[in-house]
Coordinates of N, CA and C in Angstrom, one line a residue:
M1 N -6.8 -14.8 -11.4 CA -6.6 -13.2 -10.5 C -5.4 -13.0 -11.9
D2 N -5.6 -11.8 -12.4 CA -4.2 -11.5 -13.5 C -3.0 -10.3 -13.0
A3 N -2.6 -10.5 -13.9 CA -1.3 -10.0 -13.8 C -1.8 -8.6 -12.6
F4 N -2.2 -8.0 -13.1 CA -2.3 -6.8 -12.5 C -2.2 -6.7 -11.1
T5 N -3.2 -7.4 -11.0 CA -4.3 -7.5 -9.4 C -3.4 -8.5 -8.7
A6 N -2.9 -9.0 -9.3 CA -1.7 -9.2 -8.3 C -0.7 -8.8 -8.1
G7 N -0.2 -8.3 -9.1 CA 1.4 -7.1 -8.9 C 0.8 -6.5 -7.7
L8 N -0.7 -6.0 -7.8 CA -1.2 -4.2 -7.0 C -1.2 -5.4 -5.7
L9 N -2.2 -6.0 -5.1 CA -1.7 -6.3 -4.3 C -0.3 -6.9 -3.6
Q10 N 1.1 -7.1 -4.5 CA 1.5 -8.0 -3.8 C 2.1 -5.7 -3.5
R11 N 2.4 -5.0 -4.4 CA 2.5 -3.7 -4.0 C 2.4 -3.0 -2.1
I12 N 1.1 -3.6 -2.6 CA -0.1 -2.8 -0.9 C 0.7 -4.4 0.1
E13 N 0.8 -5.3 -0.2 CA 1.7 -6.3 1.3 C 2.9 -5.3 1.6
A14 N 3.2 -4.8 0.5 CA 5.2 -4.6 1.1 C 4.8 -3.5 1.3
T15 N 4.1 -2.4 0.8 CA 3.9 -1.3 1.3 C 3.2 -1.2 2.6
E16 N 2.6 -1.7 3.6 CA 2.1 -2.4 4.5 C 3.4 -2.5 5.2
S17 N 3.8 -4.1 4.9 CA 5.0 -3.7 5.5 C 5.8 -2.5 6.1
D18 N 6.1 -1.9 3.8 CA 7.3 0.1 5.0 C 6.4 0.3 6.5
L19 N 5.1 0.3 6.1 CA 5.1 1.3 6.6 C 5.3 1.2 8.0
T20 N 5.5 -0.2 8.4 CA 4.9 -0.8 9.9 C 7.0 -0.3 10.3
L21 N 7.3 -0.6 9.6 CA 8.9 -0.8 9.9 C 9.2 0.9 10.1
A22 N 8.7 1.6 9.3 CA 9.0 3.0 9.2 C 8.2 4.2 10.6
R23 N 7.0 3.1 10.6 CA 6.2 3.5 12.3 C 7.4 2.8 13.2
E24 N 7.4 1.6 13.6 CA 8.4 0.9 14.3 C 9.2 1.8 15.1
A25 N 10.5 2.5 13.9 CA 11.4 2.9 13.4 C 11.4 4.8 14.1
G26 N 10.0 4.9 14.2 CA 10.1 6.4 14.9 C 10.4 7.1 13.2
D27 N 10.4 7.2 11.6 CA 10.9 8.0 11.4 C 9.6 8.3 10.7
D28 N 9.5 9.3 11.0 CA 7.6 10.1 10.7 C 8.5 10.3 9.1
F29 N 8.8 10.7 8.5 CA 9.1 11.4 6.7 C 8.8 9.8 6.0
L30 N 9.2 8.7 6.3 CA 9.7 8.4 5.6 C 7.9 6.7 5.9
A31 N 7.5 7.5 6.9 CA 6.6 6.7 7.4 C 4.8 7.5 7.0
E32 N 5.5 9.0 6.9 CA 4.0 9.8 5.5 C 4.8 9.4 4.6
V33 N 6.0 8.9 3.5 CA 5.8 9.1 2.3 C 5.1 7.1 2.3
E34 N 5.2 6.5 2.8 CA 4.8 5.0 2.3 C 2.9 5.5 2.8
Q35 N 2.5 6.2 3.7 CA 0.9 6.6 3.8 C 0.3 6.3 2.5
A36 N 1.4 7.6 2.3 CA 1.1 8.2 0.7 C 1.2 7.2 0.0
E37 N 2.5 6.1 -0.2 CA 2.3 5.0 -1.7 C 1.1 3.9 -1.5
L38 N 0.3 3.5 0.1 CA -0.5 3.3 0.4 C -2.0 3.7 -0.2
D39 N -1.9 4.5 0.0 CA -3.0 5.7 -0.1 C -3.4 5.6 -1.3
D40 N -2.8 6.1 -2.6 CA -2.5 5.7 -3.8 C -3.0 5.0 -4.9
L41 N -2.7 3.7 -3.9 CA -2.0 1.9 -4.6 C -4.0 1.5 -3.9
H42 N -4.6 1.7 -2.7 CA -6.1 1.6 -3.0 C -6.9 2.1 -3.0
R43 N -5.9 3.6 -3.6 CA -7.4 4.4 -4.6 C -7.2 4.3 -6.6
L44 N -5.5 3.2 -6.6 CA -5.8 2.3 -7.8 C -6.5 1.0 -7.2
A45 N -6.7 0.3 -6.5 CA -7.0 -1.0 -6.6 C -8.8 -0.5 -6.4
A46 N -9.4 0.8 -6.1 CA -11.0 1.2 -6.2 C -11.5 1.5 -7.2
E47 N -9.7 2.5 -8.2 CA -10.9 2.3 -9.2 C -10.7 1.4 -10.1
H48 N -9.9 0.6 -10.4 CA -10.1 -1.1 -11.1 C -11.1 -2.5 -11.0
G49 N -11.5 -1.9 -9.3 CA -12.4 -3.0 -8.7 C -11.6 -3.9 -8.5
V50 N -11.2 -3.6 -7.5 CA -9.7 -4.6 -7.4 C -10.0 -4.7 -5.9
H51 N -10.6 -6.1 -5.2 CA -10.9 -6.7 -3.9 C -9.5 -6.4 -3.0
V52 N -8.9 -6.0 -2.1 CA -8.4 -5.3 -1.2 C -8.2 -6.6 0.2
G53 N -9.3 -5.8 0.7 CA -9.7 -6.9 1.7 C -9.5 -6.4 3.1
A54 N -9.8 -7.1 4.6 CA -10.6 -5.9 5.9 C -9.2 -5.8 6.1
A55 N -7.8 -7.0 6.1 CA -6.2 -6.7 6.9 C -6.2 -5.7 6.0
T56 N -6.2 -4.6 5.3 CA -5.3 -3.7 4.9 C -6.4 -2.3 5.0
A57 N -5.4 -0.9 5.7 CA -6.1 -0.4 5.5 C -5.0 1.4 5.1

């Protein structure tokens, strides 16, 4: 796995965690920001052929 792929997958994992925390805290604005970031990361992964895995959405 190259550095780009590893870094992207790490960012996706961290953003998913942040999104979960925002939702649990009831912070709707932060949850929207984190969801938008996650969507962008998934788009970037798809554009570069990076398989993210079934655990992420």
